């Protein structure tokens, strides 16, 4: 296995490995280490059926639970992200977020495997949440250290959420539900269990408030921190190729889909790994 870190940003390109067959123990260890070190693993040229994607994922941990979206027929843990050439609905994941941060144990990893990549657009942006934390002034770090943020899925997935009220047809089947109104509280600064580094854990889609803080004050703090966290200097812009697999760490990154490929098909297969209670 060869590893080639991106220059200047998070992300590492892995080559000389095949993910369509069982990995050795040392390959699993090396992949996880590269993932801890660089936050986004990029593995080009990996043709994988949904079964092979599932088998790969199972070697790295426990498969996560992906609510509010209908899975692929016959593959209850695989989602297909699909946007048709004539589709007018916004790109799925088109606002900065960390996956499923409203869960009690949000996914550690999301794994996306490219099936059909449009000839223009369709990139994914990744922001480094370790760097965002580390760049805060010391007094701000202290001020945030013991704050706990309130997360919920209701913005997009609630009964009157974004996906329930959009007026363009969407190919992906989204299940808006009452369940999305539940809340979870997580530390605003979380410590990564793999590396012990601290990350800013807040995002515009799911973070709705701060425990014990008035709403307007909390809103302005959340907006300020989200703008800080997604500045260009923390961002890696990922360009896809067909058969490329990317695995990102939701505990220390945020991401967003860029769109910009109207008139072209984009298809991805997606799985998650279950994470732990954020601390
Ligand atoms: C996701 C997501 C971004 C993309 O799968 O969680 O946000 O570029 N995807 O498809
Ligand atoms: Mn996402």
mmCIF file of C-alpha atoms and ligand atoms in Angstrom:
data_model
loop_
_atom_site.group_PDB
_atom_site.id
_atom_site.type_symbol
_atom_site.label_atom_id
_atom_site.label_comp_id
_atom_site.label_asym_id
_atom_site.label_seq_id
_atom_site.Cartn_x
_atom_site.Cartn_y
_atom_site.Cartn_z
ATOM 1 C CA UNK A 1 0.000 0.000 0.000
ATOM 2 C CA UNK A 2 1.337 3.436 -0.994
ATOM 3 C CA UNK A 3 0.176 6.636 0.644
ATOM 4 C CA UNK A 4 0.483 10.097 -0.849
ATOM 5 C CA UNK A 5 -0.788 12.926 1.354
ATOM 6 C CA UNK A 6 -2.356 15.917 -0.364
ATOM 7 C CA UNK A 7 -0.198 19.006 -0.295
ATOM 8 C CA UNK A 8 -1.502 21.850 1.886
ATOM 9 C CA UNK A 9 -4.853 20.241 2.822
ATOM 10 C CA UNK A 10 -6.323 17.189 4.490
ATOM 11 C CA UNK A 11 -6.706 14.020 2.446
ATOM 12 C CA UNK A 12 -4.414 11.190 1.397
ATOM 13 C CA UNK A 13 -4.382 9.132 -1.790
ATOM 14 C CA UNK A 14 -3.965 5.392 -1.267
ATOM 15 C CA UNK A 15 -2.707 3.125 -4.051
ATOM 16 C CA UNK A 16 -1.343 -0.395 -4.469
ATOM 17 C CA UNK A 17 -4.260 -1.953 -2.667
ATOM 18 C CA UNK A 18 -7.385 -3.802 -3.779
ATOM 19 C CA UNK A 19 -10.546 -3.327 -1.790
ATOM 20 C CA UNK A 20 -12.558 -6.001 -3.627
ATOM 21 C CA UNK A 21 -11.044 -8.834 -1.580
ATOM 22 C CA UNK A 22 -10.352 -9.491 2.105
ATOM 23 C CA UNK A 23 -7.763 -7.136 3.616
ATOM 24 C CA UNK A 24 -4.951 -8.402 5.812
ATOM 25 C CA UNK A 25 -4.815 -7.258 9.433
ATOM 26 C CA UNK A 26 -1.894 -4.983 8.644
ATOM 27 C CA UNK A 27 -3.729 -3.429 5.684
ATOM 28 C CA UNK A 28 -6.686 -2.626 7.971
ATOM 29 C CA UNK A 29 -4.309 -1.107 10.540
ATOM 30 C CA UNK A 30 -2.482 0.936 7.899
ATOM 31 C CA UNK A 31 -5.705 2.198 6.310
ATOM 32 C CA UNK A 32 -7.099 3.270 9.681
ATOM 33 C CA UNK A 33 -3.817 4.949 10.607
ATOM 34 C CA UNK A 34 -3.748 6.921 7.330
ATOM 35 C CA UNK A 35 -7.376 7.877 7.950
ATOM 36 C CA UNK A 36 -6.563 9.141 11.476
ATOM 37 C CA UNK A 37 -3.573 11.041 10.145
ATOM 38 C CA UNK A 38 -5.202 12.687 7.112
ATOM 39 C CA UNK A 39 -8.994 12.597 7.834
ATOM 40 C CA UNK A 40 -10.059 11.794 4.252
ATOM 41 C CA UNK A 41 -8.925 8.570 2.523
ATOM 42 C CA UNK A 42 -9.021 8.618 -1.270
ATOM 43 C CA UNK A 43 -8.673 5.285 -3.055
ATOM 44 C CA UNK A 44 -8.866 5.526 -6.870
ATOM 45 C CA UNK A 45 -9.588 2.688 -9.299
ATOM 46 C CA UNK A 46 -11.612 0.350 -7.105
ATOM 47 C CA UNK A 47 -14.475 -1.216 -9.049
ATOM 48 C CA UNK A 48 -16.800 -2.575 -6.317
ATOM 49 C CA UNK A 49 -20.252 -4.116 -6.442
ATOM 50 C CA UNK A 50 -22.590 -3.150 -3.564
ATOM 51 C CA UNK A 51 -21.763 -6.554 -1.996
ATOM 52 C CA UNK A 52 -18.046 -5.834 -2.202
ATOM 53 C CA UNK A 53 -18.571 -2.367 -0.756
ATOM 54 C CA UNK A 54 -20.441 -3.938 2.180
ATOM 55 C CA UNK A 55 -17.692 -6.529 2.668
ATOM 56 C CA UNK A 56 -15.019 -3.800 2.638
ATOM 57 C CA UNK A 57 -16.916 -1.668 5.165
ATOM 58 C CA UNK A 58 -17.522 -4.580 7.554
ATOM 59 C CA UNK A 59 -13.779 -5.135 7.863
ATOM 60 C CA UNK A 60 -13.318 -1.654 9.320
ATOM 61 C CA UNK A 61 -16.026 -1.614 11.979
ATOM 62 C CA UNK A 62 -19.720 -1.837 12.715
ATOM 63 C CA UNK A 63 -22.044 -0.631 9.981
ATOM 64 C CA UNK A 64 -23.924 2.572 10.854
ATOM 65 C CA UNK A 65 -27.615 3.319 10.833
ATOM 66 C CA UNK A 66 -28.770 5.671 8.048
ATOM 67 C CA UNK A 67 -32.215 7.097 8.796
ATOM 68 C CA UNK A 68 -34.630 9.100 6.605
ATOM 69 C CA UNK A 69 -33.422 7.632 3.300
ATOM 70 C CA UNK A 70 -34.563 4.539 1.469
ATOM 71 C CA UNK A 71 -31.699 2.074 1.005
ATOM 72 C CA UNK A 72 -30.867 0.259 -2.230
ATOM 73 C CA UNK A 73 -33.181 -2.689 -2.854
ATOM 74 C CA UNK A 74 -31.508 -5.811 -1.419
ATOM 75 C CA UNK A 75 -28.816 -3.757 0.380
ATOM 76 C CA UNK A 76 -30.284 -2.290 3.533
ATOM 77 C CA UNK A 77 -27.036 -0.561 4.519
ATOM 78 C CA UNK A 78 -26.193 0.962 1.133
ATOM 79 C CA UNK A 79 -27.726 4.212 -0.085
ATOM 80 C CA UNK A 80 -27.634 5.288 -3.673
ATOM 81 C CA UNK A 81 -27.101 9.019 -4.131
ATOM 82 C CA UNK A 82 -28.511 9.636 -7.554
ATOM 83 C CA UNK A 83 -29.253 12.841 -9.423
ATOM 84 C CA UNK A 84 -30.643 12.547 -12.938
ATOM 85 C CA UNK A 85 -29.526 14.785 -15.828
ATOM 86 C CA UNK A 86 -32.896 16.579 -15.933
ATOM 87 C CA UNK A 87 -33.229 16.891 -12.166
ATOM 88 C CA UNK A 88 -33.831 20.370 -10.740
ATOM 89 C CA UNK A 89 -33.671 19.472 -7.042
ATOM 90 C CA UNK A 90 -30.584 20.707 -5.168
ATOM 91 C CA UNK A 91 -27.619 18.353 -4.766
ATOM 92 C CA UNK A 92 -28.042 16.043 -1.744
ATOM 93 C CA UNK A 93 -25.679 17.234 0.998
ATOM 94 C CA UNK A 94 -25.301 20.662 -0.592
ATOM 95 C CA UNK A 95 -24.795 22.609 2.665
ATOM 96 C CA UNK A 96 -21.789 22.209 5.007
ATOM 97 C CA UNK A 97 -22.459 19.441 7.550
ATOM 98 C CA UNK A 98 -21.058 16.477 9.430
ATOM 99 C CA UNK A 99 -23.079 13.328 8.815
ATOM 100 C CA UNK A 100 -25.918 12.453 11.195
ATOM 101 C CA UNK A 101 -24.591 14.620 14.045
ATOM 102 C CA UNK A 102 -28.125 14.420 15.485
ATOM 103 C CA UNK A 103 -27.598 10.741 16.395
ATOM 104 C CA UNK A 104 -26.548 9.590 19.869
ATOM 105 C CA UNK A 105 -23.565 7.861 18.238
ATOM 106 C CA UNK A 106 -22.973 9.704 14.944
ATOM 107 C CA UNK A 107 -21.098 7.784 12.240
ATOM 108 C CA UNK A 108 -17.323 7.839 12.537
ATOM 109 C CA UNK A 109 -16.912 7.271 8.796
ATOM 110 C CA UNK A 110 -18.922 7.857 5.701
ATOM 111 C CA UNK A 111 -17.768 5.876 2.679
ATOM 112 C CA UNK A 112 -18.737 7.081 -0.778
ATOM 113 C CA UNK A 113 -18.010 5.043 -3.872
ATOM 114 C CA UNK A 114 -18.359 6.792 -7.227
ATOM 115 C CA UNK A 115 -20.398 5.017 -9.898
ATOM 116 C CA UNK A 116 -21.131 7.750 -12.427
ATOM 117 C CA UNK A 117 -19.232 11.017 -12.278
ATOM 118 C CA UNK A 118 -20.418 14.034 -14.269
ATOM 119 C CA UNK A 119 -17.913 15.589 -16.724
ATOM 120 C CA UNK A 120 -18.226 18.946 -14.938
ATOM 121 C CA UNK A 121 -19.027 19.842 -11.314
ATOM 122 C CA UNK A 122 -20.100 17.311 -8.680
ATOM 123 C CA UNK A 123 -17.037 17.854 -6.473
ATOM 124 C CA UNK A 124 -17.184 17.464 -2.704
ATOM 125 C CA UNK A 125 -15.618 19.945 -0.288
ATOM 126 C CA UNK A 126 -14.078 18.783 3.000
ATOM 127 C CA UNK A 127 -13.155 21.143 5.856
ATOM 128 C CA UNK A 128 -10.631 20.241 8.555
ATOM 129 C CA UNK A 129 -12.308 20.584 11.966
ATOM 130 C CA UNK A 130 -9.032 19.987 13.861
ATOM 131 C CA UNK A 131 -7.477 22.979 12.099
ATOM 132 C CA UNK A 132 -10.625 25.023 12.777
ATOM 133 C CA UNK A 133 -10.297 24.303 16.509
ATOM 134 C CA UNK A 134 -6.548 24.859 16.605
ATOM 135 C CA UNK A 135 -6.849 28.236 14.843
ATOM 136 C CA UNK A 136 -9.192 29.641 17.502
ATOM 137 C CA UNK A 137 -7.705 32.192 19.904
ATOM 138 C CA UNK A 138 -6.879 30.668 23.320
ATOM 139 C CA UNK A 139 -9.615 32.627 25.105
ATOM 140 C CA UNK A 140 -12.192 31.364 22.607
ATOM 141 C CA UNK A 141 -11.035 27.767 23.113
ATOM 142 C CA UNK A 142 -11.513 28.227 26.861
ATOM 143 C CA UNK A 143 -14.933 29.826 26.390
ATOM 144 C CA UNK A 144 -16.114 26.932 24.203
ATOM 145 C CA UNK A 145 -14.484 24.093 26.131
ATOM 146 C CA UNK A 146 -17.456 23.120 28.268
ATOM 147 C CA UNK A 147 -20.307 24.116 25.956
ATOM 148 C CA UNK A 148 -22.707 21.507 24.649
ATOM 149 C CA UNK A 149 -24.561 21.902 21.386
ATOM 150 C CA UNK A 150 -28.064 20.720 20.538
ATOM 151 C CA UNK A 151 -28.374 18.754 17.296
ATOM 152 C CA UNK A 152 -31.494 17.647 15.428
ATOM 153 C CA UNK A 153 -32.392 16.371 11.955
ATOM 154 C CA UNK A 154 -35.521 18.483 11.720
ATOM 155 C CA UNK A 155 -34.093 21.184 9.402
ATOM 156 C CA UNK A 156 -33.867 18.807 6.440
ATOM 157 C CA UNK A 157 -35.840 15.725 7.567
ATOM 158 C CA UNK A 158 -38.604 17.087 9.850
ATOM 159 C CA UNK A 159 -42.269 16.958 8.879
ATOM 160 C CA UNK A 160 -42.028 20.540 7.584
ATOM 161 C CA UNK A 161 -38.306 20.293 6.817
ATOM 162 C CA UNK A 162 -36.409 21.263 3.673
ATOM 163 C CA UNK A 163 -36.933 17.956 1.855
ATOM 164 C CA UNK A 164 -40.650 17.830 2.756
ATOM 165 C CA UNK A 165 -41.333 21.284 1.358
ATOM 166 C CA UNK A 166 -39.062 21.512 -1.702
ATOM 167 C CA UNK A 167 -41.011 21.844 -4.912
ATOM 168 C CA UNK A 168 -38.698 20.127 -7.406
ATOM 169 C CA UNK A 169 -38.903 16.373 -7.968
ATOM 170 C CA UNK A 170 -36.053 14.451 -6.368
ATOM 171 C CA UNK A 171 -34.953 10.988 -7.516
ATOM 172 C CA UNK A 172 -33.686 9.984 -4.063
ATOM 173 C CA UNK A 173 -36.450 8.798 -1.744
ATOM 174 C CA UNK A 174 -36.328 10.843 1.434
ATOM 175 C CA UNK A 175 -38.529 9.948 4.392
ATOM 176 C CA UNK A 176 -39.427 13.070 6.358
ATOM 177 C CA UNK A 177 -40.670 12.130 9.804
ATOM 178 C CA UNK A 178 -41.547 13.164 13.376
ATOM 179 C CA UNK A 179 -38.493 11.192 14.483
ATOM 180 C CA UNK A 180 -36.333 13.951 12.977
ATOM 181 C CA UNK A 181 -37.552 16.368 15.674
ATOM 182 C CA UNK A 182 -35.695 14.514 18.437
ATOM 183 C CA UNK A 183 -32.594 16.225 19.798
ATOM 184 C CA UNK A 184 -29.175 15.078 21.007
ATOM 185 C CA UNK A 185 -26.634 17.091 22.928
ATOM 186 C CA UNK A 186 -22.926 16.800 22.061
ATOM 187 C CA UNK A 187 -19.836 18.706 23.195
ATOM 188 C CA UNK A 188 -18.988 21.646 20.931
ATOM 189 C CA UNK A 189 -15.327 20.656 21.178
ATOM 190 C CA UNK A 190 -14.857 16.924 20.816
ATOM 191 C CA UNK A 191 -11.771 14.813 21.305
ATOM 192 C CA UNK A 192 -10.957 12.290 18.615
ATOM 193 C CA UNK A 193 -10.699 8.794 20.103
ATOM 194 C CA UNK A 194 -8.051 7.727 17.570
ATOM 195 C CA UNK A 195 -5.623 10.613 17.923
ATOM 196 C CA UNK A 196 -6.652 12.586 21.021
ATOM 197 C CA UNK A 197 -6.812 15.801 18.942
ATOM 198 C CA UNK A 198 -9.616 18.288 19.549
ATOM 199 C CA UNK A 199 -12.064 19.271 16.825
ATOM 200 C CA UNK A 200 -14.776 21.895 16.502
ATOM 201 C CA UNK A 201 -18.008 19.884 16.277
ATOM 202 C CA UNK A 202 -20.726 22.172 14.949
ATOM 203 C CA UNK A 203 -22.532 22.462 11.611
ATOM 204 C CA UNK A 204 -25.186 24.644 10.013
ATOM 205 C CA UNK A 205 -27.554 21.827 9.066
ATOM 206 C CA UNK A 206 -28.000 19.983 12.352
ATOM 207 C CA UNK A 207 -26.702 22.223 15.171
ATOM 208 C CA UNK A 208 -29.734 24.161 16.350
ATOM 209 C CA UNK A 209 -28.708 25.589 19.704
ATOM 210 C CA UNK A 210 -26.338 25.615 22.659
ATOM 211 C CA UNK A 211 -27.397 24.169 25.990
ATOM 212 C CA UNK A 212 -28.244 26.898 28.526
ATOM 213 C CA UNK A 213 -27.764 29.764 26.037
ATOM 214 C CA UNK A 214 -30.451 32.140 24.769
ATOM 215 C CA UNK A 215 -31.490 31.344 21.232
ATOM 216 C CA UNK A 216 -30.270 34.505 19.500
ATOM 217 C CA UNK A 217 -26.920 34.344 21.247
ATOM 218 C CA UNK A 218 -26.591 30.638 20.373
ATOM 219 C CA UNK A 219 -27.528 31.273 16.744
ATOM 220 C CA UNK A 220 -24.919 33.951 16.335
ATOM 221 C CA UNK A 221 -22.243 31.777 17.973
ATOM 222 C CA UNK A 222 -23.145 28.807 15.725
ATOM 223 C CA UNK A 223 -23.029 30.972 12.594
ATOM 224 C CA UNK A 224 -19.716 32.529 13.645
ATOM 225 C CA UNK A 225 -18.151 29.117 14.330
ATOM 226 C CA UNK A 226 -19.493 27.590 11.118
ATOM 227 C CA UNK A 227 -18.099 30.465 9.031
ATOM 228 C CA UNK A 228 -14.773 30.110 10.816
ATOM 229 C CA UNK A 229 -14.712 26.322 10.256
ATOM 230 C CA UNK A 230 -15.376 26.443 6.524
ATOM 231 C CA UNK A 231 -12.862 29.119 5.473
ATOM 232 C CA UNK A 232 -10.927 28.311 2.315
ATOM 233 C CA UNK A 233 -7.700 27.682 4.215
ATOM 234 C CA UNK A 234 -9.261 24.635 5.935
ATOM 235 C CA UNK A 235 -10.885 23.202 2.805
ATOM 236 C CA UNK A 236 -9.924 20.398 0.438
ATOM 237 C CA UNK A 237 -11.883 20.281 -2.837
ATOM 238 C CA UNK A 238 -12.252 16.698 -3.951
ATOM 239 C CA UNK A 239 -12.615 15.850 -7.657
ATOM 240 C CA UNK A 240 -14.144 12.438 -8.322
ATOM 241 C CA UNK A 241 -13.320 9.694 -10.801
ATOM 242 C CA UNK A 242 -15.512 6.656 -11.479
ATOM 243 C CA UNK A 243 -14.675 3.717 -9.156
ATOM 244 C CA UNK A 244 -13.027 6.016 -6.630
ATOM 245 C CA UNK A 245 -13.729 5.306 -2.965
ATOM 246 C CA UNK A 246 -13.516 8.075 -0.386
ATOM 247 C CA UNK A 247 -13.842 7.557 3.359
ATOM 248 C CA UNK A 248 -14.046 10.645 5.554
ATOM 249 C CA UNK A 249 -14.067 11.085 9.312
ATOM 250 C CA UNK A 250 -17.201 12.915 10.481
ATOM 251 C CA UNK A 251 -15.628 13.509 13.907
ATOM 252 C CA UNK A 252 -13.035 15.906 12.538
ATOM 253 C CA UNK A 253 -14.339 17.142 9.176
ATOM 254 C CA UNK A 254 -17.391 18.754 7.622
ATOM 255 C CA UNK A 255 -18.311 18.339 3.976
ATOM 256 C CA UNK A 256 -20.656 19.592 1.280
ATOM 257 C CA UNK A 257 -21.637 18.531 -2.231
ATOM 258 C CA UNK A 258 -20.990 21.199 -4.845
ATOM 259 C CA UNK A 259 -23.535 20.535 -7.618
ATOM 260 C CA UNK A 260 -22.845 22.379 -10.883
ATOM 261 C CA UNK A 261 -23.564 19.416 -13.181
ATOM 262 C CA UNK A 262 -27.093 20.017 -14.445
ATOM 263 C CA UNK A 263 -27.649 17.978 -17.600
ATOM 264 C CA UNK A 264 -25.446 15.115 -16.350
ATOM 265 C CA UNK A 265 -26.022 12.027 -14.235
ATOM 266 C CA UNK A 266 -24.200 11.590 -10.900
ATOM 267 C CA UNK A 267 -24.450 8.297 -8.983
ATOM 268 C CA UNK A 268 -22.672 7.320 -5.762
ATOM 269 C CA UNK A 269 -23.011 4.399 -3.361
ATOM 270 C CA UNK A 270 -22.764 5.242 0.299
ATOM 271 C CA UNK A 271 -22.282 3.480 3.622
ATOM 272 C CA UNK A 272 -21.433 4.585 7.147
ATOM 273 C CA UNK A 273 -19.529 3.142 10.091
ATOM 274 C CA UNK A 274 -21.048 3.521 13.545
ATOM 275 C CA UNK A 275 -19.188 5.948 15.778
ATOM 276 C CA UNK A 276 -19.119 6.433 19.545
ATOM 277 C CA UNK A 277 -20.749 8.913 21.924
ATOM 278 C CA UNK A 278 -18.865 12.203 21.264
ATOM 279 C CA UNK A 279 -16.744 13.333 24.223
HETATM 280 C C1 LIG B 1 -23.114 12.339 1.972
HETATM 281 C C2 LIG B 1 -22.846 13.622 1.302
HETATM 282 C C3 LIG B 1 -21.766 14.615 -0.627
HETATM 283 C C4 LIG B 1 -21.594 14.328 -2.087
HETATM 284 O O1 LIG B 1 -23.122 11.307 1.281
HETATM 285 O O2 LIG B 1 -23.271 12.344 3.211
HETATM 286 O O3 LIG B 1 -22.992 14.649 1.903
HETATM 287 O O4 LIG B 1 -20.759 15.025 -2.700
HETATM 288 N N1 LIG B 1 -22.420 13.548 0.023
HETATM 289 O O5 LIG B 1 -22.293 13.456 -2.617
HETATM 290 MN MN1 LIG B 2 -23.151 14.182 4.086
#
